[in-house]
PDB file of C-alpha atoms and ligand atoms in Angstrom:
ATOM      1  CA  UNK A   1      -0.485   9.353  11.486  1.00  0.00           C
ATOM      2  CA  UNK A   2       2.565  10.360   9.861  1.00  0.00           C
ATOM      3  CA  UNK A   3       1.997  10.666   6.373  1.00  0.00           C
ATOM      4  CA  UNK A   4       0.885  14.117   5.332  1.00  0.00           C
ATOM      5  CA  UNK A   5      -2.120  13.691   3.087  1.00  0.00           C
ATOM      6  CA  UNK A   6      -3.123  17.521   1.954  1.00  0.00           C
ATOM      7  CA  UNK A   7      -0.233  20.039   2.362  1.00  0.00           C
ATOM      8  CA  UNK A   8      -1.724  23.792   1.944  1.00  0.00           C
ATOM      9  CA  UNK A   9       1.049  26.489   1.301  1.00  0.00           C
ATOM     10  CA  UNK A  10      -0.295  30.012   1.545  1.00  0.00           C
ATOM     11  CA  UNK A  11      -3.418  29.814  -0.429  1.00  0.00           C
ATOM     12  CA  UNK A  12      -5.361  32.710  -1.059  1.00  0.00           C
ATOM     13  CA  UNK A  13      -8.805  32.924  -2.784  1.00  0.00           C
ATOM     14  CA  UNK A  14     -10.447  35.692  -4.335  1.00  0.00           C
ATOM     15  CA  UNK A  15     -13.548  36.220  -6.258  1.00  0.00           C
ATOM     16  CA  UNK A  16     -14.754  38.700  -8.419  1.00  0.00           C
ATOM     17  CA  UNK A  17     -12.487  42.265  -9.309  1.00  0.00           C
ATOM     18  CA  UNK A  18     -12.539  45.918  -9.149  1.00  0.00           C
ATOM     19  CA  UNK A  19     -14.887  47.163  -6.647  1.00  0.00           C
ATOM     20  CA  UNK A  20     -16.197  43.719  -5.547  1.00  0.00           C
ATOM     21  CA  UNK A  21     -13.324  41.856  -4.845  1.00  0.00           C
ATOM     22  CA  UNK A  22     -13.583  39.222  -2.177  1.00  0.00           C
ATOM     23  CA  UNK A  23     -11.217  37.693  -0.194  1.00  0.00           C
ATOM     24  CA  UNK A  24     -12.553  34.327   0.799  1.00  0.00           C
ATOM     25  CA  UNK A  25      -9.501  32.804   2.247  1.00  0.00           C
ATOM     26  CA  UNK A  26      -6.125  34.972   2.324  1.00  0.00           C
ATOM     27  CA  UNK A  27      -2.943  32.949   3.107  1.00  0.00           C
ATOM     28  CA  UNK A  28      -4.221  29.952   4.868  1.00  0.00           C
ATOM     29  CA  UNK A  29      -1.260  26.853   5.503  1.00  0.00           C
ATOM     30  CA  UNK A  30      -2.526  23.799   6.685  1.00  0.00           C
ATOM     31  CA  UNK A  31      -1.001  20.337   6.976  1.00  0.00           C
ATOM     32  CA  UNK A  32      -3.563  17.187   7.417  1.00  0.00           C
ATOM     33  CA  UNK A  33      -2.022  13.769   7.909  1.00  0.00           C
ATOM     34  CA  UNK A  34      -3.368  10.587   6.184  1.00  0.00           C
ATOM     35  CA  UNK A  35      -6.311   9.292   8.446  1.00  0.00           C
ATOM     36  CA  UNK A  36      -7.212  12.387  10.410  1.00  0.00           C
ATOM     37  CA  UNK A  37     -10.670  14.326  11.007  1.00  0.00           C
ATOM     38  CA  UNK A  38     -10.218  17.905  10.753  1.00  0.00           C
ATOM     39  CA  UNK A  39     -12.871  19.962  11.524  1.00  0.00           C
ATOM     40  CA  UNK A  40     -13.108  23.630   9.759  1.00  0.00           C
ATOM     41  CA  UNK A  41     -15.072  26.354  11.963  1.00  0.00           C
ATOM     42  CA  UNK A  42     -16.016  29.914  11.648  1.00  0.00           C
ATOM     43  CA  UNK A  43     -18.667  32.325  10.964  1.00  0.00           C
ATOM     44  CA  UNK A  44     -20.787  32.050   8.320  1.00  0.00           C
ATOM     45  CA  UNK A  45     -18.301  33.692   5.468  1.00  0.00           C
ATOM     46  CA  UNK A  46     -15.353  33.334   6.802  1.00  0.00           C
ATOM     47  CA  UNK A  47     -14.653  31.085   4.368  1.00  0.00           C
ATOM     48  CA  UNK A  48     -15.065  27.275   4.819  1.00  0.00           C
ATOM     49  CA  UNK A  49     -16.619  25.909   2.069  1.00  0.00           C
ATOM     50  CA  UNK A  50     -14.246  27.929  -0.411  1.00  0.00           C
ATOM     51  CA  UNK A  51     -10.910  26.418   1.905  1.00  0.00           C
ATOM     52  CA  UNK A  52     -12.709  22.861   1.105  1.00  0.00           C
ATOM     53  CA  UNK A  53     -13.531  23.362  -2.151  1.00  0.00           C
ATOM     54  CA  UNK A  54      -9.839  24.564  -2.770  1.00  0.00           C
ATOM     55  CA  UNK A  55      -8.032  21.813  -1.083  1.00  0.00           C
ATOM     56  CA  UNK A  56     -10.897  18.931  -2.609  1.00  0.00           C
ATOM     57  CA  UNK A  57     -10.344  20.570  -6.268  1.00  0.00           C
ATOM     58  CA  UNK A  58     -13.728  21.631  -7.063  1.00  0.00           C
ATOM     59  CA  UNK A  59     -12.313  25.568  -7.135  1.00  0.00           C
ATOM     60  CA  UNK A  60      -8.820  26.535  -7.372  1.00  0.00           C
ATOM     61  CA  UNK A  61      -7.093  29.024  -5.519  1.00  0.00           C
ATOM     62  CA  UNK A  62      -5.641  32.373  -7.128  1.00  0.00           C
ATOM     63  CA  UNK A  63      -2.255  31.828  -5.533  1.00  0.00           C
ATOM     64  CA  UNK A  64      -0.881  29.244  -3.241  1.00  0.00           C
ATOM     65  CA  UNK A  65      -0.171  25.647  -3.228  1.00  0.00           C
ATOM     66  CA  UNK A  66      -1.902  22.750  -2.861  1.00  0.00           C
ATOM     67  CA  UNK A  67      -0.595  19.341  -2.464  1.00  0.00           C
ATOM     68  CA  UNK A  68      -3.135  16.396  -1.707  1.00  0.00           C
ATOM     69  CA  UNK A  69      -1.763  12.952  -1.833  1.00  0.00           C
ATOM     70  CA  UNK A  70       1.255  13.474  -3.920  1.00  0.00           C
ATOM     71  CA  UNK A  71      -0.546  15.298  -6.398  1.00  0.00           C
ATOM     72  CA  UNK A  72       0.079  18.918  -6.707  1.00  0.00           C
ATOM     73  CA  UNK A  73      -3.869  19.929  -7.344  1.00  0.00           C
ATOM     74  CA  UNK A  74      -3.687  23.343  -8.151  1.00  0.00           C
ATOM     75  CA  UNK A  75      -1.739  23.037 -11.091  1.00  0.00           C
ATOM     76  CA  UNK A  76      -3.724  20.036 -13.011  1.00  0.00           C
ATOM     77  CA  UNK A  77      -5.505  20.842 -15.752  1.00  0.00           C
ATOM     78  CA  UNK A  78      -9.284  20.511 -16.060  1.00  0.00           C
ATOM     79  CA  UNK A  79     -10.026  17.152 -17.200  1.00  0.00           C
ATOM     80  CA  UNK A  80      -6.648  15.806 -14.677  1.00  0.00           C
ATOM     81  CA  UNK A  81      -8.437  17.811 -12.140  1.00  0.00           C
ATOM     82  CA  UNK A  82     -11.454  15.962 -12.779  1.00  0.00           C
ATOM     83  CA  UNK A  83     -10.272  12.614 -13.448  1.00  0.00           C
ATOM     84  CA  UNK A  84      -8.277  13.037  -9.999  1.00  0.00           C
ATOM     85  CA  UNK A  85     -11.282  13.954  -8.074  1.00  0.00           C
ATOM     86  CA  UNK A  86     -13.269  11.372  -9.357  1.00  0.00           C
ATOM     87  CA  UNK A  87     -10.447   8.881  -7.865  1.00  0.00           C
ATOM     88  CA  UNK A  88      -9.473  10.546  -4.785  1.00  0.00           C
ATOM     89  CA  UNK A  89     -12.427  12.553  -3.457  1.00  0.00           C
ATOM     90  CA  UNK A  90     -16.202  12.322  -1.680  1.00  0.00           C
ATOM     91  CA  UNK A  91     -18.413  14.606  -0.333  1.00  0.00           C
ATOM     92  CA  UNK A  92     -21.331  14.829   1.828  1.00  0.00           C
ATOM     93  CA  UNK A  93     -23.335  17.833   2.663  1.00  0.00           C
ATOM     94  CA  UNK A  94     -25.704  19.624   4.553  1.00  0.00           C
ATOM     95  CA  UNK A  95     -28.981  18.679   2.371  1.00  0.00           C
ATOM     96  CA  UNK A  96     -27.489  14.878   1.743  1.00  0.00           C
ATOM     97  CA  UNK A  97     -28.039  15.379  -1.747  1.00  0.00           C
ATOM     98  CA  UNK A  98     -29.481  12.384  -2.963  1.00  0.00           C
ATOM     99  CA  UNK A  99     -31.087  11.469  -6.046  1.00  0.00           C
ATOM    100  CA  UNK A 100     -34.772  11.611  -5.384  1.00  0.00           C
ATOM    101  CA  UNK A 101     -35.517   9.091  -8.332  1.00  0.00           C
ATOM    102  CA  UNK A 102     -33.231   6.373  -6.997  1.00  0.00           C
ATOM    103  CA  UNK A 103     -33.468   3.621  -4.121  1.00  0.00           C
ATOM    104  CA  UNK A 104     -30.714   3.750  -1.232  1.00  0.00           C
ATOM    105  CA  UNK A 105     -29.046   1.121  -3.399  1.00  0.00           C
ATOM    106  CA  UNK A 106     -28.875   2.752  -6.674  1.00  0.00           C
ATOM    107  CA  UNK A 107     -27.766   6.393  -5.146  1.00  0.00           C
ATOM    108  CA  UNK A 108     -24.932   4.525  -3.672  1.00  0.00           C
ATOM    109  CA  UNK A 109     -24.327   2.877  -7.067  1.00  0.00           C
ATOM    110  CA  UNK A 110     -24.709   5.698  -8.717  1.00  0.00           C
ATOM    111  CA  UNK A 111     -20.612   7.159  -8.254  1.00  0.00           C
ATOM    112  CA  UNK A 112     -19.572   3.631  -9.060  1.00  0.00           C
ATOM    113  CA  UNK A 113     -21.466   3.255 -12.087  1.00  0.00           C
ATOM    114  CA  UNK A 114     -20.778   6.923 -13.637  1.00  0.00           C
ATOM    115  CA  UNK A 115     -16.971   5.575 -12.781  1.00  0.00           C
ATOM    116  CA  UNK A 116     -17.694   2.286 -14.767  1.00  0.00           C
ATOM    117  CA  UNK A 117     -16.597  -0.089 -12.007  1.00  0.00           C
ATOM    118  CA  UNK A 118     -17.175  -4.118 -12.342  1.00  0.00           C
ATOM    119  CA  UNK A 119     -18.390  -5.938  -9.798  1.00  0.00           C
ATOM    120  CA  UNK A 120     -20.449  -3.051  -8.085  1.00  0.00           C
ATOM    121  CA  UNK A 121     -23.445  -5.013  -5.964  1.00  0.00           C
ATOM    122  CA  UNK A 122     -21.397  -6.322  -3.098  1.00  0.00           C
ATOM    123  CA  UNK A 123     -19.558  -3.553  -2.988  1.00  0.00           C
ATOM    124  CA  UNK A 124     -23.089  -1.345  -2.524  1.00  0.00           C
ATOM    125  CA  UNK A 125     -24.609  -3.953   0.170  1.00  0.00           C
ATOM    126  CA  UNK A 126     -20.822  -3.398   1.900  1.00  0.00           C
ATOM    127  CA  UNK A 127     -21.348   0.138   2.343  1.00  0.00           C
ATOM    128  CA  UNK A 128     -25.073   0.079   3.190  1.00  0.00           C
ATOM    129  CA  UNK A 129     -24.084  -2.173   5.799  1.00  0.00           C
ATOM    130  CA  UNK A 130     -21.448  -0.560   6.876  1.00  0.00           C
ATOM    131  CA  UNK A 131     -23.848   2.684   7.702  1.00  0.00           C
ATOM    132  CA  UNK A 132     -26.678   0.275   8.639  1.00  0.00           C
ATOM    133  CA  UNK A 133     -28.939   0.971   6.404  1.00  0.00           C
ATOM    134  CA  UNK A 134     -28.583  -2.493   4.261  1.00  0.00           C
ATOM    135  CA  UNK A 135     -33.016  -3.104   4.873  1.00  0.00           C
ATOM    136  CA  UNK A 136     -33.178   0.391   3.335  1.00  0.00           C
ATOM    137  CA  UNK A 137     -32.315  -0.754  -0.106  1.00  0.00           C
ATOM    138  CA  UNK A 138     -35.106  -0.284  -2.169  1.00  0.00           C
ATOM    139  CA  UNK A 139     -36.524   2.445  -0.256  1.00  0.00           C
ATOM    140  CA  UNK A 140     -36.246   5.916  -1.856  1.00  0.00           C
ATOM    141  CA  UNK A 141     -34.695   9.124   0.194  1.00  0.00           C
ATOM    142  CA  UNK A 142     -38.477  10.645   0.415  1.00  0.00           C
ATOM    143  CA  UNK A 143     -39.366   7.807   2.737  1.00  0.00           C
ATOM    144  CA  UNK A 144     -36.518   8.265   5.036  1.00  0.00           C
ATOM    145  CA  UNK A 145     -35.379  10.392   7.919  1.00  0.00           C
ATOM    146  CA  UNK A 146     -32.941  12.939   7.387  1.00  0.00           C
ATOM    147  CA  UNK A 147     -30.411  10.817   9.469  1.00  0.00           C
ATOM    148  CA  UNK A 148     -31.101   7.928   7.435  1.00  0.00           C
ATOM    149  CA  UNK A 149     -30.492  10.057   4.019  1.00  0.00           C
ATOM    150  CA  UNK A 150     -27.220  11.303   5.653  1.00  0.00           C
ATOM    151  CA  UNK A 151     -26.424   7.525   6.588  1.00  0.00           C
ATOM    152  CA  UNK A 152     -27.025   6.875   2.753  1.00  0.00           C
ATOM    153  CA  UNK A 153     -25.467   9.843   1.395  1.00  0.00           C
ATOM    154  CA  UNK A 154     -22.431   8.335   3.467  1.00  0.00           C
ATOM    155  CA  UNK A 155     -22.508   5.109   2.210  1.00  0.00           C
ATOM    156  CA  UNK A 156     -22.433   6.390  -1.250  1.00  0.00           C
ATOM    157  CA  UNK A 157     -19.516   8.744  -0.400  1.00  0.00           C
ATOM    158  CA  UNK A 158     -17.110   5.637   0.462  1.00  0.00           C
ATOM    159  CA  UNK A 159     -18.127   3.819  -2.017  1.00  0.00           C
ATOM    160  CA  UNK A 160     -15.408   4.347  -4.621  1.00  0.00           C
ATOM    161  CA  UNK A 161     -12.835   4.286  -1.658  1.00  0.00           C
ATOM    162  CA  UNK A 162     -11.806   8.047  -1.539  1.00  0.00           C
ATOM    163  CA  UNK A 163      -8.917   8.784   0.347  1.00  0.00           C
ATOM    164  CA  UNK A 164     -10.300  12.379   0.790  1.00  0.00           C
ATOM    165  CA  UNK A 165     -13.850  13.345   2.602  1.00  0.00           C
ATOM    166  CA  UNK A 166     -15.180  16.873   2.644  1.00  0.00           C
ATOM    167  CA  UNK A 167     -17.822  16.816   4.845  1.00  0.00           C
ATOM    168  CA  UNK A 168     -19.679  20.385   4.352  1.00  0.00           C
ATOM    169  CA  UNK A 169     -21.476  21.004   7.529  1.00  0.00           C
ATOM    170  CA  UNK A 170     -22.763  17.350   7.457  1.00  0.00           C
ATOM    171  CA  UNK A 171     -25.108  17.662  10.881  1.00  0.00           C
ATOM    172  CA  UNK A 172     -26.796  21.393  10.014  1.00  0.00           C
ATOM    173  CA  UNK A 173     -30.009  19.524   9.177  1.00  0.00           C
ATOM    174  CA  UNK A 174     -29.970  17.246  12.056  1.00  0.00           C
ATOM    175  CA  UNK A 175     -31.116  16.958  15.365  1.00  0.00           C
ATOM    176  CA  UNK A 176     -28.777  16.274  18.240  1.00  0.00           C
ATOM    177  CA  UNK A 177     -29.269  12.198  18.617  1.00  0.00           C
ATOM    178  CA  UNK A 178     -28.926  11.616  15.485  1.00  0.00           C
ATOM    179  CA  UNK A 179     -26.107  14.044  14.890  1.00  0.00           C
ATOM    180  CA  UNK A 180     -24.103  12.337  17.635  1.00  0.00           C
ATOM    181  CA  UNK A 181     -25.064   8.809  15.424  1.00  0.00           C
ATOM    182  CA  UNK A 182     -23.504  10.232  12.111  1.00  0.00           C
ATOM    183  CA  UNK A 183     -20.618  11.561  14.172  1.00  0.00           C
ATOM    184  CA  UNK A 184     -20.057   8.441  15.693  1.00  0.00           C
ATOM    185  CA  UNK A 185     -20.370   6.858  12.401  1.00  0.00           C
ATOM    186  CA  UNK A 186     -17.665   8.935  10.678  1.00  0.00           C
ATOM    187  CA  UNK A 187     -16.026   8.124  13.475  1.00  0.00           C
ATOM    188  CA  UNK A 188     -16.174   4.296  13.197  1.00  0.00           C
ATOM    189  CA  UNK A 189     -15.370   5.141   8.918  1.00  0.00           C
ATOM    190  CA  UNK A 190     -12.609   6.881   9.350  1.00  0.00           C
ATOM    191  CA  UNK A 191     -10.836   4.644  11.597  1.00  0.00           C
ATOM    192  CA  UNK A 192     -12.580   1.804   8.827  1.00  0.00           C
ATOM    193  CA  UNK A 193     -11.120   2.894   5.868  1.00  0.00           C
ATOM    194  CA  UNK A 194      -8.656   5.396   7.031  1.00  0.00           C
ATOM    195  CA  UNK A 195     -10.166   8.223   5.488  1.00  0.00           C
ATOM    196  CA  UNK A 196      -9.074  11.331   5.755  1.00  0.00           C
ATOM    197  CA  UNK A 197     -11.950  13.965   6.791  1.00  0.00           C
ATOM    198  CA  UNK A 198     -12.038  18.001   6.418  1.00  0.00           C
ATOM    199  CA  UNK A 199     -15.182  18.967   7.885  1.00  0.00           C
ATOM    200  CA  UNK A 200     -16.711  22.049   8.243  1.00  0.00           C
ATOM    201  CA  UNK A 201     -19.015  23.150  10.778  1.00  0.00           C
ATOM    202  CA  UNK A 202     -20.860  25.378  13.641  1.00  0.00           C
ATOM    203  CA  UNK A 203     -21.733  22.492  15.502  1.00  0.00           C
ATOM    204  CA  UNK A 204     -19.957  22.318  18.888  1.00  0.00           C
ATOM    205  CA  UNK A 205     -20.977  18.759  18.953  1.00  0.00           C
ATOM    206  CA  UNK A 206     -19.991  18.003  15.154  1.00  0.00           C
ATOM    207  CA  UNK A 207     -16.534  20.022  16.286  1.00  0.00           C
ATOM    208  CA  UNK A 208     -15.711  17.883  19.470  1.00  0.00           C
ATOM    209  CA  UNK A 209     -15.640  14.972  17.864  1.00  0.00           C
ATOM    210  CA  UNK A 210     -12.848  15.552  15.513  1.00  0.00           C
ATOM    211  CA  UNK A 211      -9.125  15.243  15.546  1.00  0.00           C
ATOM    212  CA  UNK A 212      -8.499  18.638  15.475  1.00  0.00           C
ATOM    213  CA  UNK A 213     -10.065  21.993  14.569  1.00  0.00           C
ATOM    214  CA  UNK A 214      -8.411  24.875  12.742  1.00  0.00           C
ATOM    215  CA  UNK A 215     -10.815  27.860  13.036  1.00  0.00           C
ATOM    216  CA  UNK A 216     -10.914  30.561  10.215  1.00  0.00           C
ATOM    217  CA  UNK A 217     -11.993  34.531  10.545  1.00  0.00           C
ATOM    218  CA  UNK A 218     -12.139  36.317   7.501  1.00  0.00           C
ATOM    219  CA  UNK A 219     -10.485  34.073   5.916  1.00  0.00           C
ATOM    220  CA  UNK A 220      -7.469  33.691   7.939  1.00  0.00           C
ATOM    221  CA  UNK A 221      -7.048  31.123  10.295  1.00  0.00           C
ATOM    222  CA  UNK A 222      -6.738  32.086  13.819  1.00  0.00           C
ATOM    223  CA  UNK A 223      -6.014  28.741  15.279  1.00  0.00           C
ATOM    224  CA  UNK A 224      -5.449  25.324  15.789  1.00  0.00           C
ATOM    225  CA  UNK A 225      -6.067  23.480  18.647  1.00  0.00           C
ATOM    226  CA  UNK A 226      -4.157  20.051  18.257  1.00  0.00           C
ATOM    227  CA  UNK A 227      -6.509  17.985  20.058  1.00  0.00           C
TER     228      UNK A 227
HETATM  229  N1  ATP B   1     -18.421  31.885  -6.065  1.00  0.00           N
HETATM  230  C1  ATP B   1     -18.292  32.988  -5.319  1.00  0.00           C
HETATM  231  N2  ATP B   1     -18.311  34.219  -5.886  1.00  0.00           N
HETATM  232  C2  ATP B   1     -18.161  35.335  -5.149  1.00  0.00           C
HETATM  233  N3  ATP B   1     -17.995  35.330  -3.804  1.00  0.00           N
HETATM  234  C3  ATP B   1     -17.986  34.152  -3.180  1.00  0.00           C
HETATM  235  C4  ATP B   1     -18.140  32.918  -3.890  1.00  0.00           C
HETATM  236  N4  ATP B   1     -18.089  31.898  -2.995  1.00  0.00           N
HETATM  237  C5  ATP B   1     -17.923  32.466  -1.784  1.00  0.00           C
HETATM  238  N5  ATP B   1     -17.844  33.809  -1.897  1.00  0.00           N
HETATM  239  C6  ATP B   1     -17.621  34.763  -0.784  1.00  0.00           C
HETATM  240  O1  ATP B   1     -16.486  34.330  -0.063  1.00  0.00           O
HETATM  241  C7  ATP B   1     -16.670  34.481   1.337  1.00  0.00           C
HETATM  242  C8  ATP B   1     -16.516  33.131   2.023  1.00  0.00           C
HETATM  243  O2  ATP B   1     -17.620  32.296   1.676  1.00  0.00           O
HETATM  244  P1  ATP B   1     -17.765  30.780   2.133  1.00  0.00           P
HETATM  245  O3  ATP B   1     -18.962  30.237   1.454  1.00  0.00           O
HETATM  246  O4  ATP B   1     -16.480  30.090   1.921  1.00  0.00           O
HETATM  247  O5  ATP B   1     -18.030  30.947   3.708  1.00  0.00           O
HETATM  248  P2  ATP B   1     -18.491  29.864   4.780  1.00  0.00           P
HETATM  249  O6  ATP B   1     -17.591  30.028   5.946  1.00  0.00           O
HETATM  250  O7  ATP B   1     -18.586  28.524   4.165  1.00  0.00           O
HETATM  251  O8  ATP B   1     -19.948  30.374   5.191  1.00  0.00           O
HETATM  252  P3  ATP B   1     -21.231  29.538   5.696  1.00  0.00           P
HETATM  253  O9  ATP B   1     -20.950  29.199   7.142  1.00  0.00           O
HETATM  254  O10 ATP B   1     -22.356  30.501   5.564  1.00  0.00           O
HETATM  255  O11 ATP B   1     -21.382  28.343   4.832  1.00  0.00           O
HETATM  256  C9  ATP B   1     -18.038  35.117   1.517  1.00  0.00           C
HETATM  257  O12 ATP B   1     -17.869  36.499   1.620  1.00  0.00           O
HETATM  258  C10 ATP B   1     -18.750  34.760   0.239  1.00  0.00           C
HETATM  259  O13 ATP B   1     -19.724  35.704  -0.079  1.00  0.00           O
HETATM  260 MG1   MG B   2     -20.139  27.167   3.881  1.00  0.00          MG
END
């Protein structure tokens, strides 16, 4: 658990100017070793989502540094930033997200295809088995629970290996049984595929069964527990 997999040197985010300036995260450091399960909690606005969507490269922050997996993020330019999040990164969120067209099997395809990988099929059937959901191939996401959709939208989120997981509140929709199953699931994943996992959350539950949580108010974070 040694290697540090997202370093996070005093980024600050802000959105919009003049009179509605916004700071969504102000000065937040944050080390995350290869393999480990953060969890991300706070009140709704204290700035979560923007602290994963900095340190996953989908935003960028104003100042600060961000270094995830060798690669110092903030700094790449557009299409790197792209490219390098295309390699590197998965998500899964609250609404699962899938295509509502496709079958289980092609929305897990679907990130392997855009990324124009060979071989693709046993590489699909590996990850809908790994999530249990491998009889669920052909069956589209309307006809499914919303476990089962998360359980897909999972299997599709490994499926080009990331070595980063941003799990945006991934059991709001969910119902305690079956959040404790996707928990236990990312569980079972991240020790799997050593993953590394920033999740964030209000779920006590969802919370608990992480590495460690670093808590954020207003955009600062206000603690880290260690466990
Ligand atoms: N694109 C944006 N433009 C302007 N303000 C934004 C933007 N994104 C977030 N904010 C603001 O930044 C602050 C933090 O928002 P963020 O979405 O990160 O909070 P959060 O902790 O994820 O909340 P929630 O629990 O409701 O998901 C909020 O005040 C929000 O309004
Ligand atoms: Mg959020």
């Amino acid at each position: 658990m040694n290697e540090i997999a997202v370093s996070a040197r005093n980024v600050t985010r802000i959105y919009g100017s003049g009179d509605s300036v916004v700071r969504a995260i102000s000065d937040v450091s944050l080390e995350v070793a290869r393999g480990e399960w953060i969890g991300v909690k706070g009140r709704s606005g204290s700035g979560k989502t923007t602290l994963l969507n900095c340190l996953s490269g989908l935003d960028r922050p104003t100042s600060g540094e961000i270094v995830c997996f060798g690669r110092d993020i903030a700094r790449l330019s557009e299409s790197q930033m792209t490219e390098w999040r295309r390699n590197q990164v998965s998500f899964i969120f609250q609404s699962f997200a899938l295509m509502p067209t496709l079958s289980a099997f092609e929305n897990v395809d679907l990130p392997m295809r855009i990324a124009g990988m060979p071989k693709r099929r046993e590489r699909v059937v590996e990850c809908l088995e790994m999530v249990g959901m491998e009889k669920w191939a052909d069956h589209r996401p309307y006809e499914m629970s919303g476990g089962q959709q998360q359980r897909v939208a999972l299997a599709r989120a490994l499926a080009n290996r990331p070595s980063l997981l941003i799990a945006d509140e991934p059991t709001g929709e969910l119902d305690t049984n079956t959040s404790k199953e996707i928990l236990a699931l990312l569980r079972r994943i991240v020790i799997a595929e050593n993953v590394t996992v920033l999740m964030s959350s209000h779920d006590p539950l969802a919370l608990e069964s992480t590495d460690r949580v670093v808590e954020l108010r207003d955009g600062r974070t206000v603690g880290s527990d260690g466990r």
